[in-house]
Tab-separated table of C-alpha atoms in Angstrom:
chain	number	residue	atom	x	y	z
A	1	UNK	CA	-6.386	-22.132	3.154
A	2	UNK	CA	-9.190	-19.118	4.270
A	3	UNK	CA	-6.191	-16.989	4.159
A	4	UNK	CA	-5.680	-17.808	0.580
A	5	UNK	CA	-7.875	-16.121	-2.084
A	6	UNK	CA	-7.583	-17.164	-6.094
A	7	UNK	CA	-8.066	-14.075	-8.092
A	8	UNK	CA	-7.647	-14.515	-12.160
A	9	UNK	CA	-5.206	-14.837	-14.193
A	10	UNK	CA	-2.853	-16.773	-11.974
A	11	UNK	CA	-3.042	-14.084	-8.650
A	12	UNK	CA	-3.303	-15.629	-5.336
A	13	UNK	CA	-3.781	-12.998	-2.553
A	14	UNK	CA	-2.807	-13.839	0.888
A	15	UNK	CA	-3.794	-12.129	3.881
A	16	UNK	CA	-0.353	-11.155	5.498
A	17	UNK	CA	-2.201	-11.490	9.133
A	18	UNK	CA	-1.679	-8.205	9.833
A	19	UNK	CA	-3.317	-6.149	12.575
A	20	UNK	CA	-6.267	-8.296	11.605
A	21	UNK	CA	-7.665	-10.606	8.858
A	22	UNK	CA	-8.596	-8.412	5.777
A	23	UNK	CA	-5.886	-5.597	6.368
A	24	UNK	CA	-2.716	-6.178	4.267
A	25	UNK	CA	-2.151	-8.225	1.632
A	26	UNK	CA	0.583	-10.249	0.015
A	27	UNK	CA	0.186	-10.731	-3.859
A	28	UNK	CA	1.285	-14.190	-5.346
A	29	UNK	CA	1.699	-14.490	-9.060
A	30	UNK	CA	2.000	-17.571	-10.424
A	31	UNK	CA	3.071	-17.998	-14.258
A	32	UNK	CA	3.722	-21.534	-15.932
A	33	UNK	CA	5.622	-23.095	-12.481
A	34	UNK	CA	7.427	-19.623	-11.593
A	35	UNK	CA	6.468	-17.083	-9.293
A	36	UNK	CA	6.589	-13.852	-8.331
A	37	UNK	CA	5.427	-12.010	-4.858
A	38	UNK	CA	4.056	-8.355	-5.002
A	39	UNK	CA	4.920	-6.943	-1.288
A	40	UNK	CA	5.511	-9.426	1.693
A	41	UNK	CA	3.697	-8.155	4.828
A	42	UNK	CA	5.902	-8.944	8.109
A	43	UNK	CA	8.499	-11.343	9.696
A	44	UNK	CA	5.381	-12.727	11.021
A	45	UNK	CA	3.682	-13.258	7.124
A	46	UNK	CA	6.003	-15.491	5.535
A	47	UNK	CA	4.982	-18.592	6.959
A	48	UNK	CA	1.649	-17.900	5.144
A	49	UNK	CA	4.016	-17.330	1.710
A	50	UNK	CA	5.187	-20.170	2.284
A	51	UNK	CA	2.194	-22.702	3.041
A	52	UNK	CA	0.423	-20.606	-0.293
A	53	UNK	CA	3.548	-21.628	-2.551
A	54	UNK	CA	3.584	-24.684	-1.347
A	55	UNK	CA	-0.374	-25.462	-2.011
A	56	UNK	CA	0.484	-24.250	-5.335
A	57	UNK	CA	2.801	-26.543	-6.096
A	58	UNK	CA	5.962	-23.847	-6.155
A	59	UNK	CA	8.924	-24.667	-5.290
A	60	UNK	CA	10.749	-21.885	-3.183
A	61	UNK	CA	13.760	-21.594	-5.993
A	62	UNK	CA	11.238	-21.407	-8.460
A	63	UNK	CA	10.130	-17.754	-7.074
A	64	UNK	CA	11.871	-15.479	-9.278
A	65	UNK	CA	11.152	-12.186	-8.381
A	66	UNK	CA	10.325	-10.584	-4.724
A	67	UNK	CA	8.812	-6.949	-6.033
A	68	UNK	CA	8.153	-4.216	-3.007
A	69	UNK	CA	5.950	-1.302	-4.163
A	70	UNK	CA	7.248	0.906	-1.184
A	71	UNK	CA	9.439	0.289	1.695
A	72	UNK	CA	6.787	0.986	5.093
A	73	UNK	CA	7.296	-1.868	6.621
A	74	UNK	CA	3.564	-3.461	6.729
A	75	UNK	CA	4.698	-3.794	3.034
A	76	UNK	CA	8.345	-4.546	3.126
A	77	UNK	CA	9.480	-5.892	7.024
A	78	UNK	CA	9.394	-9.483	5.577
A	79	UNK	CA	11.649	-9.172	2.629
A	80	UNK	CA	14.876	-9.888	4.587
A	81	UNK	CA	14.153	-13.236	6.061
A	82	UNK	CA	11.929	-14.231	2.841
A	83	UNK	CA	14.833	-13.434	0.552
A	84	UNK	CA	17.050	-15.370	2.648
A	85	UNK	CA	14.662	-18.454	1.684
A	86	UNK	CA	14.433	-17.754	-1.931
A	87	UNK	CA	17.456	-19.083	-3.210
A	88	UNK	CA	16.945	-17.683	-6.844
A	89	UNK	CA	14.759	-14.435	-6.413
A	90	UNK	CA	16.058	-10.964	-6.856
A	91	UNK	CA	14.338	-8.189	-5.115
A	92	UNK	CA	12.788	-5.553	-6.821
A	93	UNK	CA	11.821	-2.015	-5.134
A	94	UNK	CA	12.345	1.818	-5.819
A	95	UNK	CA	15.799	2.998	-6.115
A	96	UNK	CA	15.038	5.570	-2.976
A	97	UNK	CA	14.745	2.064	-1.093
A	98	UNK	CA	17.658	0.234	-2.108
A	99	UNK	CA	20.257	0.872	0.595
A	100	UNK	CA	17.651	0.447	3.401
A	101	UNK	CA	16.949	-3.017	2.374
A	102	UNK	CA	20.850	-4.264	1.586
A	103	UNK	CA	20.862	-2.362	5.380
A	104	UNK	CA	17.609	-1.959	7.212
A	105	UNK	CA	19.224	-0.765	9.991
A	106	UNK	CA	18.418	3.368	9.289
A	107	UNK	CA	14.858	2.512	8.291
A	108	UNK	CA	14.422	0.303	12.224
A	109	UNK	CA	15.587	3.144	14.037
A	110	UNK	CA	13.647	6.015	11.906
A	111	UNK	CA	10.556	3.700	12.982
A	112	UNK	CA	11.376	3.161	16.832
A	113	UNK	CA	11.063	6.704	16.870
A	114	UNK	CA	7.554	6.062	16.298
A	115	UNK	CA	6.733	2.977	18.015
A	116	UNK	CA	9.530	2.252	20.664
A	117	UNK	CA	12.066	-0.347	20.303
A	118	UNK	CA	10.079	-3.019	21.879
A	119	UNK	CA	6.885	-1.965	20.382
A	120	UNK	CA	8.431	-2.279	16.679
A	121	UNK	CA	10.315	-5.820	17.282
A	122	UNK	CA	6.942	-6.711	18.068
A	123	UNK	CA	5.202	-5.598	15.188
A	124	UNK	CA	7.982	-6.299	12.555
A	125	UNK	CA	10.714	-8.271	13.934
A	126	UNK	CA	14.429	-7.263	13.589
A	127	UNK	CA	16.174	-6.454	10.906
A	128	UNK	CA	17.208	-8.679	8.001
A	129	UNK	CA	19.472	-7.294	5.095
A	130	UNK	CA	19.122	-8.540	1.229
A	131	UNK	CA	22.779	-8.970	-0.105
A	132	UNK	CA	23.113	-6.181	-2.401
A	133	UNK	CA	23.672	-7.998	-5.511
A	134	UNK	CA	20.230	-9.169	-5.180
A	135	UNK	CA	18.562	-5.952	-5.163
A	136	UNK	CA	17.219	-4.267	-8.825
A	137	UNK	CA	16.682	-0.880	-8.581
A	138	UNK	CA	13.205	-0.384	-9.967
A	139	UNK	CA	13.481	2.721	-12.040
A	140	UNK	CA	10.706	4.273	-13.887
A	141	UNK	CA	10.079	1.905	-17.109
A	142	UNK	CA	11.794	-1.006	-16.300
A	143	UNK	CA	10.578	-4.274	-17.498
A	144	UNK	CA	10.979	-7.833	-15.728
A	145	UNK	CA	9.876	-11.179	-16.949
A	146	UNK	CA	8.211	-13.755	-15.104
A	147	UNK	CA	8.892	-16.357	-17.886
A	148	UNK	CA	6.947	-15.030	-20.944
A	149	UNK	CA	4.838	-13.034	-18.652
A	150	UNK	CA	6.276	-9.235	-18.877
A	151	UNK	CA	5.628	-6.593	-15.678
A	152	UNK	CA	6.415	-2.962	-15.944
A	153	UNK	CA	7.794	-0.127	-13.545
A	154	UNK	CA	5.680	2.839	-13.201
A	155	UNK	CA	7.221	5.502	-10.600
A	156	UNK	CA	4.170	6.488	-8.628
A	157	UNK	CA	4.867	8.784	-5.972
A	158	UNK	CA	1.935	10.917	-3.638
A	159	UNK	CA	1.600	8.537	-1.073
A	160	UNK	CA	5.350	8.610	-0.664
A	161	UNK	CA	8.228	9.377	-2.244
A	162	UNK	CA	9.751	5.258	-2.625
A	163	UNK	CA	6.116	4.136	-4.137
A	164	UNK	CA	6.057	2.185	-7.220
A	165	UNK	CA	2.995	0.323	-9.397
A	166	UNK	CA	3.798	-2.855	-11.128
A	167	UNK	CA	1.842	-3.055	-14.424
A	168	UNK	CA	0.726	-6.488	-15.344
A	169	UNK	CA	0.942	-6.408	-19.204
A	170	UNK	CA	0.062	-10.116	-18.940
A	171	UNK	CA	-3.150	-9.680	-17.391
A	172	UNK	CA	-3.780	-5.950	-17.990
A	173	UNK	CA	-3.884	-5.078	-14.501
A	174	UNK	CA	-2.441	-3.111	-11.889
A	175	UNK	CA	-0.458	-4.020	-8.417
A	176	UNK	CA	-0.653	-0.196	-6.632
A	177	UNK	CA	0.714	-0.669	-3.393
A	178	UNK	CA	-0.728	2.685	-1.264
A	179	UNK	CA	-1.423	4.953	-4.404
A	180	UNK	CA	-5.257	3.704	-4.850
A	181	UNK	CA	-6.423	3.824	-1.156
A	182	UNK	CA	-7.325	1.520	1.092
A	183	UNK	CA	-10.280	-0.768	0.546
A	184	UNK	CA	-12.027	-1.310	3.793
A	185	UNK	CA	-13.809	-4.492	2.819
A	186	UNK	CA	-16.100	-4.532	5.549
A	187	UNK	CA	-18.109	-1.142	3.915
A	188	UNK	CA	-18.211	-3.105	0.533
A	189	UNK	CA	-21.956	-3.055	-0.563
A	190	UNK	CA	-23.477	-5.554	-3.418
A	191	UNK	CA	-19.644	-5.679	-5.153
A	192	UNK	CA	-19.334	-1.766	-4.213
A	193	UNK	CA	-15.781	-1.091	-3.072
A	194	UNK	CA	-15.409	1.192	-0.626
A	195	UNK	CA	-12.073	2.798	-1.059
A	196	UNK	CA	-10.554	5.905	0.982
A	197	UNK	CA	-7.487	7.286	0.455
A	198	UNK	CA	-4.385	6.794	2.472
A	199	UNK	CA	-2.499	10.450	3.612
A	200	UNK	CA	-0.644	8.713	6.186
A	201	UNK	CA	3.241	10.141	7.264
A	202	UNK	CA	5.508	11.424	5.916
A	203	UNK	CA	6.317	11.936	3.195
A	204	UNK	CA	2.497	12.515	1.541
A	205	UNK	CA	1.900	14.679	-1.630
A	206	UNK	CA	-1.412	15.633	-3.065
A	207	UNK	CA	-0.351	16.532	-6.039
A	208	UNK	CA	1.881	13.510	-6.412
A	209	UNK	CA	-0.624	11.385	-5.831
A	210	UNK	CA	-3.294	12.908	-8.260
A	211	UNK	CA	-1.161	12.355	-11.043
A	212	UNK	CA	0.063	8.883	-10.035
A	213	UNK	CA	-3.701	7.710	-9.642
A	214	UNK	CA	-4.501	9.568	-13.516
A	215	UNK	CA	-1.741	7.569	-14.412
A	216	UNK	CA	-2.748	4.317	-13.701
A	217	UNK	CA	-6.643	4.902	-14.503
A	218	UNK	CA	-5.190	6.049	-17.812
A	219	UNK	CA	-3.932	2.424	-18.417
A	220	UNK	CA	-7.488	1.374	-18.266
A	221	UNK	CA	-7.030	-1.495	-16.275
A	222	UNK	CA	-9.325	-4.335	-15.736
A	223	UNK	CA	-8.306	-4.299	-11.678
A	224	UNK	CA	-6.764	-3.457	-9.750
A	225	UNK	CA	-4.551	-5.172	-6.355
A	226	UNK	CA	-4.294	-2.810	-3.166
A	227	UNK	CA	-2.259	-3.468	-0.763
A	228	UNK	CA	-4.938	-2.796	2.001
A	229	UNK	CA	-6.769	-4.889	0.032
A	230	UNK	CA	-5.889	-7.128	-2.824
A	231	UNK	CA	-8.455	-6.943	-6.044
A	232	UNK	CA	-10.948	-3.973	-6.862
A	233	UNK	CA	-12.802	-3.311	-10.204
A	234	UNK	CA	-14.489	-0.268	-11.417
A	235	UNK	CA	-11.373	1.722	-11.707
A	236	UNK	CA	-12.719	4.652	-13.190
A	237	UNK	CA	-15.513	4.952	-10.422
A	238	UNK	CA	-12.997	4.489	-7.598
A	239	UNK	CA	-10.350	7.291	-9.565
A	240	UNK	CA	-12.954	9.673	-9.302
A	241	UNK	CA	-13.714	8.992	-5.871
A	242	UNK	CA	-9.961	8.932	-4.567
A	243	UNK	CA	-9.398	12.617	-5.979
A	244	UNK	CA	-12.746	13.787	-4.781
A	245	UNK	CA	-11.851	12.623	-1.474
A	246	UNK	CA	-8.197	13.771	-1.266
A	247	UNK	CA	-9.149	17.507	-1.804
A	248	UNK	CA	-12.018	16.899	0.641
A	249	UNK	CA	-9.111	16.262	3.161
A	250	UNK	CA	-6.317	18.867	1.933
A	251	UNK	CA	-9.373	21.146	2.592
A	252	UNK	CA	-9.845	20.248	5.725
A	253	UNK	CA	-6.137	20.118	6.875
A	254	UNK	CA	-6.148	23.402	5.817
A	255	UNK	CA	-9.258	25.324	7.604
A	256	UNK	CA	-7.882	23.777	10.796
A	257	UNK	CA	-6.207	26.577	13.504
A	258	UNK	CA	-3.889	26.694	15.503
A	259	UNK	CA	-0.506	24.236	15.915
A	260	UNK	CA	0.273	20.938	17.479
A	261	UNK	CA	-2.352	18.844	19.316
A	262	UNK	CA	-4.910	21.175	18.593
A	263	UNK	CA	-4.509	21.472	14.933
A	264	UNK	CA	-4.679	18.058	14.957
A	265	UNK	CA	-7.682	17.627	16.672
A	266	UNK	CA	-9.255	19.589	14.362
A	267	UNK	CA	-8.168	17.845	10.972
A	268	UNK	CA	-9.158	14.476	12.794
A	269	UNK	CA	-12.318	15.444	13.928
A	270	UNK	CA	-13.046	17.029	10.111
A	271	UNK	CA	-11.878	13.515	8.755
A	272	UNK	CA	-14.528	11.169	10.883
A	273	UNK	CA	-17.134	13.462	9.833
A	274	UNK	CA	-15.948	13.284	5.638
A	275	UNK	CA	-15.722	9.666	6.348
A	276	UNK	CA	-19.507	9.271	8.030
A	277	UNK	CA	-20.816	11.514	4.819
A	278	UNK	CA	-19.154	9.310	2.502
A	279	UNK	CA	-20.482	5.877	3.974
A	280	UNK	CA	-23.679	7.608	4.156
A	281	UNK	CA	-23.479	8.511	0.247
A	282	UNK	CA	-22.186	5.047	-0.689
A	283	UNK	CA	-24.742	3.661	1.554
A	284	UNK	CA	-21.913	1.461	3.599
A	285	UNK	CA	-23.681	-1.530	5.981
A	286	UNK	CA	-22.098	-0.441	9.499
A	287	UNK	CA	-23.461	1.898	11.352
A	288	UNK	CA	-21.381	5.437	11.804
A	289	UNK	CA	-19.722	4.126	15.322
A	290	UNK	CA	-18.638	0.747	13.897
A	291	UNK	CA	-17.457	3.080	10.986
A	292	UNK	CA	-15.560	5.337	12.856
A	293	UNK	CA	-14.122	2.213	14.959
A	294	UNK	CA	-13.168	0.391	12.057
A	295	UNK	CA	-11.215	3.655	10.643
A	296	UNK	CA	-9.739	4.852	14.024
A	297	UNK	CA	-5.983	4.196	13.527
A	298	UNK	CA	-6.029	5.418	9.729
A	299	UNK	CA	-8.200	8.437	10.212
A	300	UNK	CA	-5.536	9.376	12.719
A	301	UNK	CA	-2.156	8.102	10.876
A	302	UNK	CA	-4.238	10.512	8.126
A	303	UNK	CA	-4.641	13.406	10.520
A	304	UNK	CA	-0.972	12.907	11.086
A	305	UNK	CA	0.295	12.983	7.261
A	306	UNK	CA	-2.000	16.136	6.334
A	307	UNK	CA	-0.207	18.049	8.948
A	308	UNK	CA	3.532	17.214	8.195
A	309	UNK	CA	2.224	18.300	4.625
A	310	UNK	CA	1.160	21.463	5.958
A	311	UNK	CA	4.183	22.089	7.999
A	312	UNK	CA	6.138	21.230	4.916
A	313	UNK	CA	3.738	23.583	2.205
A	314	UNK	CA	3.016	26.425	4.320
A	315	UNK	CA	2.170	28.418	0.627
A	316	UNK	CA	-0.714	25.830	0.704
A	317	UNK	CA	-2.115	26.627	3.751
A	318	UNK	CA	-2.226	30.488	3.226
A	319	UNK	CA	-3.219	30.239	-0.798
């Protein structure tokens, strides 16, 4: 299947089909006929679970373990009706995120908000609840088993509040979610990942995030799996670029005047020109427009999540 990619150590990523190909991915773990799923894209997505398990010879009660490293729903819409097809699997995900997937119906509306009604059925589908008794809360240090394969809770907040990693003692790597950026795979460059971080609303933290990214580099993984997407290398390299380039934008959220519209304006406008100095320094193969293009909708989702940050930290702004 080209949505299908085999990664070592037993890790299938899927492309969820997302916005478009190469945007969000699904993470399949496969361990000695059982299986686990890191994240699970939309409504829309789990056919694609489902023809990848099936390819791999899985049988859908022989998933074990659904595991959510945040609750946005390009992550998380398409745990309800995926759950409802996994007859044995218990859902893992933050404890902040619990009661809004045993009842999604909060976490909908806080989104419509956004999107409109119709917009958001569109793009996720309607809500599905997980019976409660099938949800584990995934508090900080908690350890599951995939057979003898062992995964570990880290709480890893900065990109929001409900964010956890899932540490891989198995294969010594790493499944971050949001915390580690988003690797735009059409900027990579002879195995160079190109990997920008995410500041999106609302609930981000600079701070936060710093530590949760030390945290996991500290681990000394061999890779890495984004969520936006799936397997990067070179840890240390892309560590030092992610806090680099997070103060790069806190700086620039902050020399921006003014309120509203206008602030934001400014804090986008200072973001597409970070971003067209950074492909220019890592020597990315579009050209700045395609660039720019490419990073539209994050730069401004970014824009967006610096200035609820600002409105929230005033003592930042003025320090």
């Amino acid at each position: 299947m080209q949505y299908v990619t085999a990664h070592p150590d037993g890790v299938l990523a899927i492309d969820a089909g997302y916005g478009r190909e190469g945007l969000a991915a699904i993470h399949l773990v496969i361990h000695r006929g059982r299986a686990a799923i890191v994240d699970t894209g939309t409504p829309a997505s789990v056919p694609r679970v489902f023809s990848a398990l099936a390819a791999a010879g899985i049988a859908p009660e022989n998933v074990d373990w659904v595991m959510l490293t945040h609750i946005h729903l390009d992550h998380a819409a398409g745990a309800g009706p995926l759950m409802a097809a996994l007859p044995a699997a218990r859902l893992l995900v933050h404890p902040r995120g619990v009661r809004h997937l045993a009842d999604p119906q909060r976490l909908w509306s806080a989104n419509a908000e956004v999107y409109g009604s119709e917009r958001l059925v569109e793009m996720y589908g309607e809500p599905v609840p997980v019976p409660a008794e099938r949800i584990v809360a995934a508090e900080e240090g908690l350890r599951v088993a995939l057979g003898e394969r062992s995964f570990r809770v880290l709480d890893t907040p900065g990109h929001t509040r409900h964010h956890i990693a899932i540490w891989d003692e198995t294969a010594h790597a790493c499944f971050v979610g949001d915390t580690f950026g988003v690797s735009y795979r059409e900027l990579d460059r002879d195995g160079h990942a190109f990997v920008f971080p995410s500041t999106m609303p609302s609930e981000f933290d600079p701070g936060a995030l710093h530590r949760s990214i030390e945290r996991i580099a500290s681990l000394r993984p061999e890779a890495i799996y984004l969520g936006h997407f799936s397997r990067v290398t070179g840890v240390d390299r892309i560590a030092a670029d992610l806090h680099r380039l997070i103060d790069a934008q806190v700086a620039i959220a902050c020399a921006a005047r003014g309120h509203g519209v206008k602030r934001h304006v400014e804090i986008l406008a200072g973001l597409e020109q970070l971003v067209c100095e950074e492909v220019e320094r890592q020597g990315a193969p579009l050209s700045e427009e395609e660039v720019l293009e490419l990073l539209r909708l994050d730069l401004d989702m970014n824009a967006q999540g610096l200035g609820m940050w600002m409105d929230k930290h005033p003592e930042a702004v003025s320090a």
